[in-house]
Short mmCIF file of C-alpha atoms in Angstrom, two decimals:
data_model
loop_
_atom_site.label_atom_id
_atom_site.label_comp_id
_atom_site.label_asym_id
_atom_site.label_seq_id
_atom_site.Cartn_x
_atom_site.Cartn_y
_atom_site.Cartn_z
CA MET A 1 -31.70 -9.40 -33.95
CA PHE A 2 -28.94 -10.31 -31.52
CA ALA A 3 -25.65 -11.89 -32.58
CA THR A 4 -24.59 -14.95 -30.57
CA LEU A 5 -20.97 -14.32 -29.55
CA LEU A 6 -20.78 -16.06 -26.18
CA HIS A 7 -20.48 -19.72 -25.29
CA GLU A 8 -23.73 -21.67 -25.27
CA ILE A 9 -24.48 -23.72 -22.15
CA PRO A 10 -27.23 -26.35 -22.58
CA LEU A 11 -29.96 -26.03 -19.96
CA GLN A 12 -32.09 -28.84 -18.66
CA GLY A 13 -35.36 -28.09 -20.38
CA GLY A 14 -38.81 -29.32 -19.51
CA ASP A 15 -40.41 -32.43 -20.94
CA VAL A 16 -41.54 -30.74 -24.14
CA THR A 17 -38.86 -28.27 -25.32
CA ASP A 18 -35.39 -29.30 -26.50
CA GLY A 19 -32.51 -27.03 -27.48
CA VAL A 20 -32.72 -24.52 -24.62
CA VAL A 21 -29.33 -22.91 -23.92
CA ARG A 22 -27.88 -20.14 -21.80
CA VAL A 23 -25.78 -17.47 -23.50
CA GLY A 24 -24.36 -15.02 -20.98
CA ASP A 25 -27.28 -13.59 -19.03
CA THR A 26 -29.82 -14.70 -21.63
CA VAL A 27 -31.70 -17.88 -22.50
CA ARG A 28 -32.22 -18.95 -26.11
CA ARG A 29 -35.21 -21.15 -26.88
CA PRO A 30 -36.51 -22.57 -30.17
CA ALA A 31 -39.53 -20.62 -31.35
CA ASN A 32 -42.88 -22.30 -32.04
CA THR A 33 -46.39 -21.30 -33.04
CA SER A 34 -47.21 -20.05 -29.54
CA THR A 35 -44.09 -17.83 -29.26
CA PRO A 36 -45.81 -14.59 -30.43
CA ALA A 37 -48.60 -15.06 -27.86
CA VAL A 38 -46.11 -15.89 -25.10
CA HIS A 39 -44.00 -12.83 -25.92
CA ALA A 40 -47.07 -10.62 -25.84
CA LEU A 41 -47.96 -12.06 -22.44
CA LEU A 42 -44.45 -11.58 -21.03
CA ARG A 43 -44.42 -7.98 -22.21
CA HIS A 44 -47.81 -7.47 -20.59
CA LEU A 45 -46.46 -8.88 -17.32
CA GLU A 46 -43.47 -6.54 -17.49
CA ALA A 47 -45.74 -3.54 -18.06
CA ALA A 48 -47.92 -4.67 -15.15
CA GLY A 49 -44.88 -4.71 -12.85
CA PHE A 50 -44.82 -8.47 -12.32
CA ASP A 51 -41.18 -9.39 -11.67
CA GLY A 52 -41.59 -13.16 -11.42
CA ALA A 53 -41.13 -14.00 -15.11
CA PRO A 54 -38.41 -13.63 -17.77
CA ARG A 55 -38.28 -10.55 -19.97
CA VAL A 56 -38.40 -10.74 -23.76
CA LEU A 57 -35.29 -9.39 -25.51
CA GLY A 58 -36.09 -10.40 -29.10
CA MET A 59 -34.92 -13.10 -31.50
CA ASP A 60 -31.40 -14.19 -32.44
CA GLU A 61 -29.87 -14.90 -35.85
CA PHE A 62 -30.96 -18.54 -35.60
CA GLY A 63 -34.62 -17.67 -35.10
CA ARG A 64 -34.57 -18.51 -31.39
CA GLU A 65 -36.32 -16.37 -28.83
CA ILE A 66 -34.09 -14.46 -26.43
CA LEU A 67 -35.21 -14.15 -22.81
CA THR A 68 -33.48 -12.90 -19.70
CA PHE A 69 -31.88 -15.63 -17.61
CA VAL A 70 -33.61 -16.11 -14.24
CA PRO A 71 -31.02 -17.23 -11.66
CA GLY A 72 -31.90 -19.73 -8.96
CA ARG A 73 -32.70 -23.39 -8.40
CA THR A 74 -35.40 -25.52 -9.97
CA GLY A 75 -36.69 -29.02 -9.34
CA PHE A 76 -37.79 -30.85 -6.21
CA ARG A 77 -35.33 -30.16 -3.38
CA LEU A 78 -35.57 -30.33 0.37
CA GLU A 79 -36.25 -26.59 0.58
CA SER A 80 -38.85 -26.66 -2.19
CA VAL A 81 -41.28 -29.04 -0.44
CA THR A 82 -41.62 -27.13 2.84
CA ASP A 83 -44.87 -25.50 3.94
CA GLU A 84 -43.15 -22.12 3.57
CA ALA A 85 -42.29 -22.83 -0.06
CA LEU A 86 -45.86 -23.98 -0.78
CA VAL A 87 -47.26 -20.76 0.70
CA GLU A 88 -44.80 -18.65 -1.31
CA LEU A 89 -45.70 -20.52 -4.50
CA ALA A 90 -49.42 -19.93 -3.92
CA GLY A 91 -48.78 -16.23 -3.44
CA LEU A 92 -46.61 -16.11 -6.56
CA LEU A 93 -49.29 -17.81 -8.65
CA ARG A 94 -51.92 -15.41 -7.31
CA ARG A 95 -49.76 -12.39 -8.20
CA TYR A 96 -49.15 -13.83 -11.65
CA HIS A 97 -52.86 -14.39 -12.27
CA ASP A 98 -53.69 -10.89 -11.06
CA ALA A 99 -51.03 -9.44 -13.38
CA THR A 100 -52.56 -11.17 -16.44
CA VAL A 101 -55.90 -9.42 -15.90
CA GLY A 102 -56.49 -7.13 -18.87
CA PHE A 103 -54.56 -9.31 -21.30
CA PRO A 104 -56.84 -10.36 -24.19
CA LEU A 105 -58.38 -13.78 -23.60
CA THR A 106 -59.26 -14.17 -27.29
CA GLU A 107 -55.68 -14.83 -28.49
CA THR A 108 -55.72 -18.11 -30.44
CA ARG A 109 -52.02 -18.89 -30.91
CA TRP A 110 -51.50 -20.72 -27.62
CA GLY A 111 -50.02 -24.19 -27.29
CA GLY A 112 -53.33 -25.76 -26.29
CA GLY A 113 -54.07 -28.61 -23.93
CA SER A 114 -56.77 -29.73 -21.51
CA ASN A 115 -58.93 -27.05 -19.92
CA ASP A 116 -61.83 -26.12 -17.68
CA ASP A 117 -65.38 -25.83 -19.00
CA ASP A 118 -65.97 -22.47 -17.27
CA LEU A 119 -65.25 -19.24 -19.13
CA PRO A 120 -61.57 -18.19 -18.97
CA GLU A 121 -60.63 -15.56 -16.40
CA VAL A 122 -56.85 -15.30 -16.75
CA ILE A 123 -53.92 -16.61 -18.77
CA GLY A 124 -52.85 -19.69 -16.85
CA HIS A 125 -49.28 -20.93 -16.86
CA CYS A 126 -50.72 -24.48 -16.95
CA ASP A 127 -47.37 -26.23 -16.48
CA LEU A 128 -46.03 -25.32 -13.03
CA THR A 129 -43.95 -28.41 -12.55
CA PRO A 130 -40.94 -28.08 -10.22
CA ALA A 131 -38.76 -27.62 -13.33
CA ASN A 132 -40.66 -24.42 -14.15
CA VAL A 133 -40.58 -22.76 -10.72
CA VAL A 134 -37.37 -20.94 -9.75
CA LEU A 135 -36.22 -20.69 -6.14
CA GLU A 136 -34.49 -17.47 -5.11
CA PRO A 137 -30.73 -18.17 -4.78
CA ARG A 138 -30.44 -16.91 -1.18
CA SER A 139 -33.82 -17.38 0.49
CA LEU A 140 -34.56 -20.57 -1.49
CA VAL A 141 -38.26 -19.75 -1.80
CA PRO A 142 -40.21 -19.68 -5.10
CA TYR A 143 -39.90 -16.29 -6.76
CA ALA A 144 -40.26 -16.76 -10.53
CA LEU A 145 -42.04 -18.81 -13.20
CA ILE A 146 -40.40 -19.91 -16.45
CA ASP A 147 -41.33 -21.86 -19.60
CA PHE A 148 -44.69 -20.44 -20.68
CA ASP A 149 -45.04 -22.69 -23.76
CA LEU A 150 -48.27 -24.27 -22.45
CA ALA A 151 -49.83 -21.03 -21.18
CA ARG A 152 -53.40 -20.41 -22.32
CA PRO A 153 -56.68 -18.72 -21.33
CA THR A 154 -58.31 -20.64 -18.49
CA THR A 155 -59.80 -20.26 -15.03
CA ARG A 156 -57.81 -19.48 -11.91
CA LEU A 157 -58.97 -22.79 -10.42
CA PHE A 158 -57.71 -24.83 -13.37
CA ASP A 159 -54.22 -23.39 -12.96
CA VAL A 160 -54.40 -24.00 -9.20
CA VAL A 161 -55.39 -27.63 -9.83
CA THR A 162 -52.60 -28.06 -12.38
CA THR A 163 -50.10 -26.69 -9.87
CA LEU A 164 -51.37 -28.82 -6.98
CA ARG A 165 -51.16 -31.92 -9.18
CA HIS A 166 -47.37 -31.62 -8.82
CA TRP A 167 -46.92 -29.76 -5.55
CA ALA A 168 -49.49 -31.22 -3.13
CA PRO A 169 -49.14 -33.65 -4.88
CA ILE A 170 -52.36 -35.18 -6.20
CA ALA A 171 -50.67 -38.43 -7.20
CA ASP A 172 -50.27 -42.03 -6.20
CA PRO A 173 -47.41 -42.27 -3.65
CA VAL A 174 -45.54 -44.66 -5.95
CA ASP A 175 -45.17 -41.82 -8.47
CA ARG A 176 -44.12 -39.09 -6.00
CA VAL A 177 -40.58 -37.99 -5.27
CA PRO A 178 -39.39 -39.52 -1.99
CA LEU A 179 -39.60 -36.14 -0.20
CA LEU A 180 -43.37 -36.06 -0.81
CA ARG A 181 -44.21 -39.72 -0.55
CA THR A 182 -45.71 -39.57 2.96
CA VAL A 183 -46.95 -35.96 3.22
CA ASP A 184 -50.50 -35.07 4.27
CA VAL A 185 -51.85 -34.10 0.85
CA GLY A 186 -55.13 -32.75 2.24
CA ALA A 187 -53.31 -30.40 4.59
CA ARG A 188 -51.12 -29.16 1.73
CA LEU A 189 -54.18 -28.57 -0.46
CA ARG A 190 -55.73 -26.42 2.24
CA LEU A 191 -52.50 -24.55 2.94
CA PHE A 192 -52.08 -23.64 -0.73
CA CYS A 193 -55.72 -22.64 -1.13
CA ASP A 194 -55.57 -20.46 2.01
CA ALA A 195 -52.42 -18.72 0.78
CA TYR A 196 -53.82 -18.16 -2.72
CA GLY A 197 -57.23 -17.11 -1.46
CA VAL A 198 -59.27 -19.76 -3.29
CA ALA A 199 -62.97 -19.03 -2.78
CA ARG A 200 -65.18 -21.53 -0.94
CA ARG A 201 -67.18 -22.23 -4.12
CA ASP A 202 -64.00 -23.16 -5.96
CA ARG A 203 -62.70 -25.31 -3.10
CA ARG A 204 -65.84 -27.41 -3.36
CA ARG A 205 -65.16 -27.88 -7.07
CA LEU A 206 -61.40 -28.40 -6.89
CA LEU A 207 -61.32 -32.20 -6.71
CA ALA A 208 -63.97 -32.63 -9.38
CA LEU A 209 -61.90 -30.40 -11.67
CA ALA A 210 -58.79 -32.41 -10.83
CA ARG A 211 -60.57 -35.57 -11.95
CA LEU A 212 -61.73 -33.86 -15.16
CA ARG A 213 -58.18 -32.70 -15.80
CA PHE A 214 -56.85 -36.24 -15.40
CA GLN A 215 -59.35 -37.50 -17.96
CA ARG A 216 -58.60 -34.78 -20.49
CA SER A 217 -54.84 -34.75 -19.96
CA TYR A 218 -54.74 -38.48 -20.65
CA THR A 219 -56.56 -37.97 -23.95
CA VAL A 220 -54.45 -34.96 -24.98
CA MET A 221 -51.15 -36.67 -24.21
CA ARG A 222 -52.15 -39.87 -25.97
CA THR A 223 -53.11 -37.88 -29.07
CA ARG A 224 -49.92 -35.80 -29.08
CA ALA A 225 -47.81 -38.92 -28.60
CA THR A 226 -48.91 -40.18 -32.02
CA ALA A 227 -46.99 -37.29 -33.60
CA GLY A 228 -43.72 -38.48 -32.09
CA GLY A 229 -41.11 -36.26 -30.47
CA ASN A 230 -40.96 -35.58 -26.74
CA TRP A 231 -44.67 -36.23 -26.25
CA ALA A 232 -44.12 -39.76 -27.56
CA LYS A 233 -41.14 -40.16 -25.23
CA MET A 234 -43.21 -39.08 -22.23
CA TRP A 235 -46.00 -41.45 -23.19
CA ALA A 236 -43.58 -44.33 -23.68
CA GLY A 237 -42.08 -43.46 -20.30
CA GLY A 238 -45.37 -44.15 -18.55
CA ALA A 239 -47.08 -40.74 -18.47
CA GLY A 240 -50.46 -42.27 -19.23
CA GLU A 241 -50.12 -44.88 -16.50
CA ARG A 242 -49.15 -42.19 -13.97
CA ILE A 243 -52.26 -40.19 -14.84
CA ARG A 244 -54.43 -43.28 -14.43
CA ARG A 245 -52.86 -44.09 -11.05
CA ALA A 246 -53.35 -40.50 -9.87
CA ALA A 247 -57.03 -40.60 -10.83
CA ALA A 248 -57.51 -43.92 -9.02
CA TRP A 249 -55.73 -42.57 -5.92
CA LEU A 250 -58.01 -39.51 -5.97
CA ASP A 251 -61.09 -41.76 -6.14
CA VAL A 252 -59.99 -43.59 -2.99
CA HIS A 253 -59.01 -40.49 -0.99
CA GLU A 254 -61.49 -37.88 -2.23
CA ASP A 255 -63.60 -37.71 0.94
CA GLU A 256 -60.66 -37.04 3.25
CA LEU A 257 -59.18 -34.48 0.88
CA HIS A 258 -62.54 -32.75 0.53
CA ALA A 259 -62.82 -32.51 4.34
CA HIS A 260 -59.57 -30.53 4.44
CA LEU A 261 -60.78 -28.16 1.74
CA VAL A 262 -64.20 -27.29 3.17
#
């Protein structure tokens, strides 16, 4: 156990987790049912030499997990939407997936969520929104992943699709940040897949899996919203409508996106 002696600085958490604070060079986060599995994963990543994730330091006197603080910038910024950043993110995700190889895929204490129908290959992060990707303070390129609360066994392609949902982005322009409103999504899909090394078979399946993810994410979020809390806030804020618009946009543009991929 670690005593909390330093000043607590609230951190802007993701959509799901409240109460995240910085204390010195550490981050304190409320524990949940998936915390033991996440800690086991982070320790596995450390042993594997993957340096793009926080380290586990234990629990504090309030029952919060203690992780190392990862310095840098998060969120959509001018430097985060460049082709260079997209290539770096693809490489970072590939290194992360490779580092999870050997971690048991039978662990059952994960946070859950939508998933692929194929057998799991890796532990996916499954929530690589801009808030959960850290840009290196000097080079301003993606170098670390944070907030593993939604991590779970899945396929490499599912985690790629989940990431591209936000970073290509596979979304109706009305729901994109202004910096990405007019980008060539097909070109960004191909660039990411080239940098990651997505196999041709998986590229042919990518858009179909994106559509399946939209369908399942809608159902999962609607169900979780009935329990209240931040899921209910996200749903009330239009999360379901954004998913529906993204699926409709994909239906209209699938052929041109597919041409970029294959």
